[in-house]
């Protein structure tokens, strides 16, 4: 057996849509497929405006510009996240302020945010780890009390919900990723979701190199020109065509991933061991089966586990090195309070193979192997 961690899942129509895009004679951004994706995202998330980007990283950069983040501003975020969450704001001269995560969901601990707020704080960036929602009511409440903008890093949260609302559509803005490692994958890709209506027009400008070209194409102005700062964040129609096929099959992809996730949860839950624990998903969170992780008590046991699985052909991966412990995180960021849960996840968390095309036999083999390896490590 050889079970990779992740594998591209191609639905029926990616190639067909790409050929159609090529036949149209124009592959630059904001063509027919991009517009279809925008409409799908608006309909399925309930956001006021969706804009495709070349990556979630790009969408976060746009959000930082839209939020008017500048030198010396502080942005509260978890340290247990991907570098782009912090980088997007550091590029504007801001200081990421790292707050610990909750021990259950691995998400930003809403109870520890208030203590991190200073006169320089501008925004909170909750990250929905593994597609499981942060405690958004608590986060929106602190944000309201201190007049802070909430920008959701929902890179992993496509089709996940919190109290019935789509992730990315709850804060002022949200970002999604369609990177190859995510549920809905276009190789590289992302989206900015705008929920506060008034940010929409400026978002289009920032995304189009600081010009009002989008308005020009809609016939609202008779020429376009440089009106603001901005950069190039549009994906080409090739990516949008691929993404459109994936979005058409989003529910099927999610259902397939969910079957794997549920099987892991049931079968690994039957292992009687205090070496590790399984993921927690609060009842108000509808998750999308993005990641299945197990959390070990320490780095030593985790390493033995990863090694034992590797010897049996299974590719299991640890996840983030907490940003506050990284060279750039130390240089650009600041820590608020103790980050003990962050460090525990940094040392103990392992992700198991999970992709939409995984066969029942593959899943069975992983469950049996994990059960056996944990028994031997106990
Ligand atoms: C994947 C990911 C990103 C970056 O997404 P890209 O589309 O690769 O730029 C940002 N934040 C989080 C939490 C992610 O998981």
Coordinates of C-alpha atoms and ligand atoms in Angstrom, one line a residue:
X1 CA 0.0 0.0 0.0
X2 CA 1.1 3.5 -0.7
X3 CA -1.3 6.2 0.6
X4 CA -0.4 9.8 -0.2
X5 CA -1.6 12.6 2.0
X6 CA -3.6 14.4 -0.7
X7 CA -4.4 13.7 -4.3
X8 CA -6.1 16.0 -6.9
X9 CA -9.7 15.0 -7.4
X10 CA -10.9 15.8 -10.9
X11 CA -14.6 15.9 -11.6
X12 CA -16.1 15.3 -15.0
X13 CA -15.8 18.7 -16.6
X14 CA -12.5 20.6 -15.9
X15 CA -11.0 19.8 -19.3
X16 CA -14.2 20.6 -21.2
X17 CA -14.5 24.1 -19.6
X18 CA -10.8 24.8 -20.1
X19 CA -11.2 23.9 -23.8
X20 CA -14.2 26.1 -24.0
X21 CA -12.3 29.0 -22.4
X22 CA -9.5 28.6 -24.9
X23 CA -12.0 28.5 -27.8
X24 CA -13.4 31.8 -26.6
X25 CA -10.2 33.5 -27.8
X26 CA -9.5 35.4 -24.6
X27 CA -8.0 34.0 -21.3
X28 CA -7.5 37.2 -19.3
X29 CA -9.3 37.6 -16.0
X30 CA -12.9 38.5 -15.4
X31 CA -14.3 36.6 -18.3
X32 CA -17.4 34.3 -18.4
X33 CA -16.0 31.6 -16.1
X34 CA -14.8 34.2 -13.5
X35 CA -18.3 35.7 -13.5
X36 CA -19.9 32.3 -13.1
X37 CA -17.6 31.6 -10.1
X38 CA -18.5 35.0 -8.6
X39 CA -22.2 34.3 -8.8
X40 CA -21.8 30.8 -7.3
X41 CA -19.8 32.2 -4.4
X42 CA -22.3 35.0 -3.7
X43 CA -25.2 32.6 -3.9
X44 CA -23.7 29.9 -1.8
X45 CA -22.1 32.0 0.9
X46 CA -24.5 34.9 1.1
X47 CA -21.7 37.5 0.9
X48 CA -22.5 40.8 -0.8
X49 CA -19.7 40.5 -3.3
X50 CA -17.2 37.8 -4.3
X51 CA -14.0 38.5 -6.2
X52 CA -11.8 35.7 -7.4
X53 CA -8.1 36.1 -6.6
X54 CA -5.0 34.2 -7.8
X55 CA -4.7 32.9 -4.2
X56 CA -6.0 33.3 -0.7
X57 CA -2.8 35.0 0.1
X58 CA -3.7 37.6 -2.6
X59 CA -7.2 37.9 -1.1
X60 CA -5.7 38.5 2.4
X61 CA -3.4 41.2 0.9
X62 CA -6.4 42.9 -0.7
X63 CA -8.3 42.7 2.7
X64 CA -5.3 44.4 4.4
X65 CA -5.3 47.3 2.0
X66 CA -9.1 47.6 2.2
X67 CA -8.9 47.7 6.0
X68 CA -6.5 50.6 5.7
X69 CA -3.9 48.8 7.7
X70 CA -0.8 50.9 8.0
X71 CA 2.6 51.0 9.8
X72 CA 2.5 50.3 13.5
X73 CA -1.1 49.1 13.5
X74 CA -1.8 45.8 15.3
X75 CA -3.7 42.9 14.0
X76 CA -4.8 40.1 16.4
X77 CA -4.6 36.6 15.0
X78 CA -3.6 33.1 16.0
X79 CA 0.0 31.9 15.8
X80 CA -1.2 28.5 14.8
X81 CA -1.9 29.4 11.2
X82 CA -0.3 29.6 7.7
X83 CA 2.2 32.4 7.1
X84 CA 0.0 34.3 4.8
X85 CA -2.4 35.2 7.6
X86 CA 0.4 37.3 9.1
X87 CA 2.4 38.2 6.0
X88 CA -0.5 40.1 4.3
X89 CA -0.6 42.5 7.2
X90 CA 3.2 42.7 7.8
X91 CA 3.5 43.8 4.1
X92 CA 1.4 46.9 5.2
X93 CA 3.8 47.6 8.1
X94 CA 1.5 46.1 10.7
X95 CA 2.4 44.0 13.8
X96 CA 0.7 40.6 14.1
X97 CA -0.3 40.1 17.7
X98 CA -0.5 36.4 18.4
X99 CA -3.2 35.1 20.8
X100 CA -3.5 31.5 21.9
X101 CA -5.9 29.0 20.4
X102 CA -8.6 27.1 22.2
X103 CA -7.6 23.6 23.4
X104 CA -10.7 22.0 21.7
X105 CA -11.0 23.4 18.2
X106 CA -7.4 24.8 17.7
X107 CA -9.1 28.1 16.8
X108 CA -8.3 31.6 18.1
X109 CA -9.5 31.8 21.7
X110 CA -12.1 34.5 21.8
X111 CA -11.8 34.8 25.6
X112 CA -8.2 35.9 25.2
X113 CA -8.6 38.6 22.6
X114 CA -9.6 41.5 24.9
X115 CA -6.3 41.3 26.8
X116 CA -4.4 41.7 23.6
X117 CA -6.2 44.9 22.4
X118 CA -4.3 48.2 22.6
X119 CA -4.9 51.7 21.2
X120 CA -3.1 50.5 18.0
X121 CA -5.3 47.5 17.4
X122 CA -7.2 47.7 14.1
X123 CA -8.5 44.2 13.2
X124 CA -9.0 40.6 14.3
X125 CA -8.2 37.8 11.9
X126 CA -9.9 34.6 13.0
X127 CA -8.7 31.4 11.2
X128 CA -11.2 28.6 10.9
X129 CA -8.8 25.7 11.4
X130 CA -9.7 22.4 9.6
X131 CA -12.9 24.1 8.3
X132 CA -14.3 24.2 11.8
X133 CA -15.7 27.6 12.7
X134 CA -14.2 29.9 15.3
X135 CA -16.6 31.0 18.1
X136 CA -17.7 33.9 16.0
X137 CA -20.3 35.4 18.3
X138 CA -17.7 35.9 21.0
X139 CA -15.2 37.3 18.4
X140 CA -17.8 39.7 16.9
X141 CA -18.7 40.9 20.4
X142 CA -15.1 41.8 21.4
X143 CA -14.7 43.4 17.9
X144 CA -17.8 45.5 18.5
X145 CA -16.7 46.6 21.9
X146 CA -13.3 47.8 20.6
X147 CA -14.4 48.9 17.2
X148 CA -12.2 46.4 15.4
X149 CA -12.7 45.0 11.9
X150 CA -13.1 41.3 11.6
X151 CA -11.4 39.6 8.6
X152 CA -12.0 35.9 8.4
X153 CA -9.2 33.7 7.1
X154 CA -11.6 31.1 5.8
X155 CA -9.0 29.5 3.5
X156 CA -9.9 26.1 4.8
X157 CA -13.6 26.8 5.3
X158 CA -15.3 26.6 1.9
X159 CA -18.9 25.3 2.5
X160 CA -18.5 25.2 6.3
X161 CA -20.9 27.1 8.4
X162 CA -21.3 28.7 11.8
X163 CA -24.9 28.8 13.1
X164 CA -26.0 28.3 9.5
X165 CA -23.9 31.1 8.0
X166 CA -21.1 30.4 5.5
X167 CA -17.6 30.9 6.8
X168 CA -16.0 34.0 5.2
X169 CA -19.4 35.7 5.1
X170 CA -19.6 36.6 8.8
X171 CA -17.0 39.3 9.4
X172 CA -16.5 42.5 7.3
X173 CA -14.5 40.5 4.8
X174 CA -13.5 36.8 4.4
X175 CA -11.0 35.0 2.3
X176 CA -11.2 31.5 0.7
X177 CA -8.5 29.3 -0.8
X178 CA -8.7 27.1 -3.9
X179 CA -5.1 25.9 -3.5
X180 CA -4.4 22.3 -4.5
X181 CA -4.3 21.3 -0.9
X182 CA -7.9 22.6 -0.2
X183 CA -11.3 20.9 -0.7
X184 CA -12.2 22.8 -3.8
X185 CA -8.9 23.1 -5.7
X186 CA -7.9 25.0 -8.8
X187 CA -4.2 24.4 -8.5
X188 CA -3.8 28.0 -7.2
X189 CA -6.7 30.2 -6.5
X190 CA -8.6 32.1 -3.9
X191 CA -11.4 34.6 -3.3
X192 CA -12.2 37.7 -1.3
X193 CA -15.7 37.8 0.1
X194 CA -17.0 41.3 0.9
X195 CA -19.8 41.5 3.4
X196 CA -19.8 45.2 4.2
X197 CA -21.2 46.6 1.0
X198 CA -19.3 49.9 1.0
X199 CA -16.0 48.0 0.6
X200 CA -17.0 46.5 -2.7
X201 CA -16.1 49.2 -5.1
X202 CA -12.7 49.9 -3.7
X203 CA -12.0 46.1 -3.6
X204 CA -12.5 46.0 -7.4
X205 CA -10.1 48.8 -7.8
X206 CA -7.4 47.3 -5.6
X207 CA -7.7 44.0 -7.5
X208 CA -7.4 45.7 -10.9
X209 CA -4.0 47.4 -10.3
X210 CA -5.5 50.4 -8.6
X211 CA -7.6 51.3 -11.7
X212 CA -11.3 51.7 -12.2
X213 CA -11.2 49.2 -15.2
X214 CA -14.1 47.1 -13.8
X215 CA -16.3 50.1 -13.9
X216 CA -15.1 50.9 -17.5
X217 CA -16.0 47.3 -18.6
X218 CA -19.5 47.7 -17.2
X219 CA -19.8 51.0 -19.1
X220 CA -20.1 53.1 -16.0
X221 CA -17.1 55.4 -17.0
X222 CA -15.9 56.2 -20.5
X223 CA -12.2 55.6 -19.8
X224 CA -10.3 54.0 -17.0
X225 CA -7.4 55.4 -15.1
X226 CA -5.2 55.0 -12.0
X227 CA -7.3 56.0 -9.0
X228 CA -5.9 54.1 -5.9
X229 CA -3.1 51.8 -4.8
X230 CA -3.5 48.2 -5.9
X231 CA -1.9 45.2 -7.6
X232 CA -2.8 42.4 -9.9
X233 CA -4.9 39.8 -8.1
X234 CA -7.1 38.3 -10.8
X235 CA -6.7 34.7 -11.9
X236 CA -6.8 33.9 -15.6
X237 CA -9.8 32.3 -17.2
X238 CA -7.9 29.0 -17.3
X239 CA -8.0 28.8 -13.6
X240 CA -11.6 30.1 -13.4
X241 CA -12.7 27.4 -15.9
X242 CA -11.1 24.7 -13.8
X243 CA -12.6 26.2 -10.6
X244 CA -16.0 26.4 -12.2
X245 CA -16.0 22.6 -12.7
X246 CA -15.0 22.0 -9.1
X247 CA -17.7 24.3 -7.8
X248 CA -20.3 22.5 -9.8
X249 CA -19.3 19.3 -7.9
X250 CA -18.7 21.0 -4.6
X251 CA -21.4 19.1 -2.8
X252 CA -20.2 15.7 -4.1
X253 CA -16.6 16.5 -3.2
X254 CA -17.7 17.5 0.3
X255 CA -19.8 14.4 0.7
X256 CA -17.0 12.1 -0.4
X257 CA -14.5 13.8 2.1
X258 CA -17.1 13.6 4.8
X259 CA -17.5 9.8 4.4
X260 CA -13.7 9.5 5.0
X261 CA -13.7 11.9 7.9
X262 CA -16.7 10.1 9.6
X263 CA -15.0 6.7 9.2
X264 CA -11.8 7.9 10.8
X265 CA -13.8 9.5 13.6
X266 CA -15.7 6.4 14.3
X267 CA -13.0 3.8 14.0
X268 CA -10.2 5.8 15.6
X269 CA -12.6 6.8 18.4
X270 CA -12.8 3.1 19.3
X271 CA -9.1 3.0 20.1
X272 CA -8.7 3.0 23.8
X273 CA -5.6 5.1 24.4
X274 CA -4.7 8.3 26.3
X275 CA -1.8 9.0 23.9
X276 CA -3.9 11.1 21.6
X277 CA -7.3 12.7 21.1
X278 CA -9.6 13.2 18.1
X279 CA -10.9 16.5 16.6
X280 CA -13.7 18.5 18.3
X281 CA -16.5 20.1 16.3
X282 CA -19.0 22.1 18.4
X283 CA -22.7 21.6 17.4
X284 CA -23.1 25.1 16.0
X285 CA -20.3 24.4 13.5
X286 CA -21.0 22.6 10.2
X287 CA -17.6 21.5 9.1
X288 CA -16.4 20.5 5.6
X289 CA -14.1 17.6 6.4
X290 CA -11.1 19.6 5.3
X291 CA -8.6 18.0 7.7
X292 CA -8.7 14.9 9.9
X293 CA -6.1 15.3 12.7
X294 CA -5.2 13.5 15.8
X295 CA -3.5 15.4 18.6
X296 CA -0.7 13.5 20.5
X297 CA 0.5 14.4 24.0
X298 CA 4.0 15.3 22.8
X299 CA 6.4 15.7 19.9
X300 CA 8.3 12.4 20.6
X301 CA 5.2 10.2 20.4
X302 CA 4.0 12.1 17.3
X303 CA 7.4 11.5 15.6
X304 CA 7.3 7.8 16.3
X305 CA 3.7 7.6 15.0
X306 CA 4.6 9.5 11.7
X307 CA 7.6 7.3 11.2
X308 CA 5.7 4.0 11.8
X309 CA 3.0 5.1 9.4
X310 CA 5.6 6.0 6.8
X311 CA 7.2 2.6 7.1
X312 CA 3.8 1.1 6.2
X313 CA 3.3 3.4 3.2
X314 CA 1.0 6.0 4.8
X315 CA 1.9 9.7 4.4
X316 CA 0.8 11.5 7.6
X317 CA 1.9 15.1 8.1
X318 CA 2.3 17.4 11.1
X319 CA 1.0 21.0 10.5
X320 CA 2.1 24.5 11.5
X321 CA 5.2 25.5 13.2
X322 CA 3.7 28.3 15.3
X323 CA 4.4 31.7 13.8
X324 CA 5.6 33.2 17.0
X325 CA 8.4 30.6 17.1
X326 CA 9.5 31.3 13.5
X327 CA 12.3 33.7 12.6
X328 CA 10.0 36.1 10.8
X329 CA 7.3 35.8 13.4
X330 CA 9.8 36.8 16.1
X331 CA 11.0 39.7 14.0
X332 CA 7.6 41.2 13.0
X333 CA 5.1 39.9 15.6
X334 CA 4.3 40.2 19.2
X335 CA 2.8 37.6 21.6
X336 CA -0.1 38.3 24.0
X337 CA -0.2 36.0 27.0
X338 CA 1.0 32.4 27.0
X339 CA 0.5 30.4 23.9
X340 CA 0.4 26.9 25.5
X341 CA -2.3 25.4 23.4
X342 CA -0.6 26.7 20.2
X343 CA 2.6 25.1 21.2
X344 CA 0.9 21.8 22.1
X345 CA -0.7 21.7 18.6
X346 CA 2.6 22.7 17.1
X347 CA 4.2 19.6 18.8
X348 CA 1.4 17.1 18.8
X349 CA -0.9 17.4 15.8
X350 CA -0.8 15.0 12.9
X351 CA -3.0 15.0 9.8
X352 CA -4.1 11.8 8.2
X353 CA -4.5 11.3 4.4
X354 CA -7.8 12.7 3.2
X355 CA -9.0 13.4 -0.4
X356 CA -12.3 13.1 -2.2
X357 CA -11.3 10.1 -4.3
X358 CA -10.0 8.0 -1.4
X359 CA -11.3 4.4 -1.6
X360 CA -13.0 2.5 1.2
X361 CA -10.0 0.1 1.1
X362 CA -7.5 3.0 1.5
X363 CA -9.5 4.3 4.5
X364 CA -9.7 0.9 6.0
X365 CA -6.0 0.3 5.7
X366 CA -5.2 3.7 7.4
X367 CA -7.7 2.9 10.3
X368 CA -6.2 -0.6 10.8
X369 CA -2.6 0.7 10.7
X370 CA -3.3 3.6 13.0
X371 CA -5.0 1.3 15.5
X372 CA -2.1 -1.1 15.4
X373 CA 0.6 1.6 15.7
X374 CA -1.0 3.3 18.6
X375 CA -1.3 0.0 20.4
X376 CA 2.4 -0.6 19.9
X377 CA 3.3 2.9 21.1
X378 CA 1.1 2.6 24.2
Ligands
LIG1 C1 -4.0 27.6 2.5 C2 -4.1 28.7 3.5 C3 -3.8 30.0 3.1 C4 -3.1 30.4 1.8 O1 -3.9 30.0 0.7 P1 -3.3 30.2 -0.8 O2 -4.5 30.1 -1.6 O3 -2.3 29.1 -1.0 O4 -2.6 31.5 -0.8 C5 -3.9 31.0 4.0 N1 -4.4 30.8 5.3 C6 -4.7 29.5 5.7 C7 -5.3 29.3 7.0 C8 -4.6 28.5 4.8 O5 -4.9 27.2 5.2

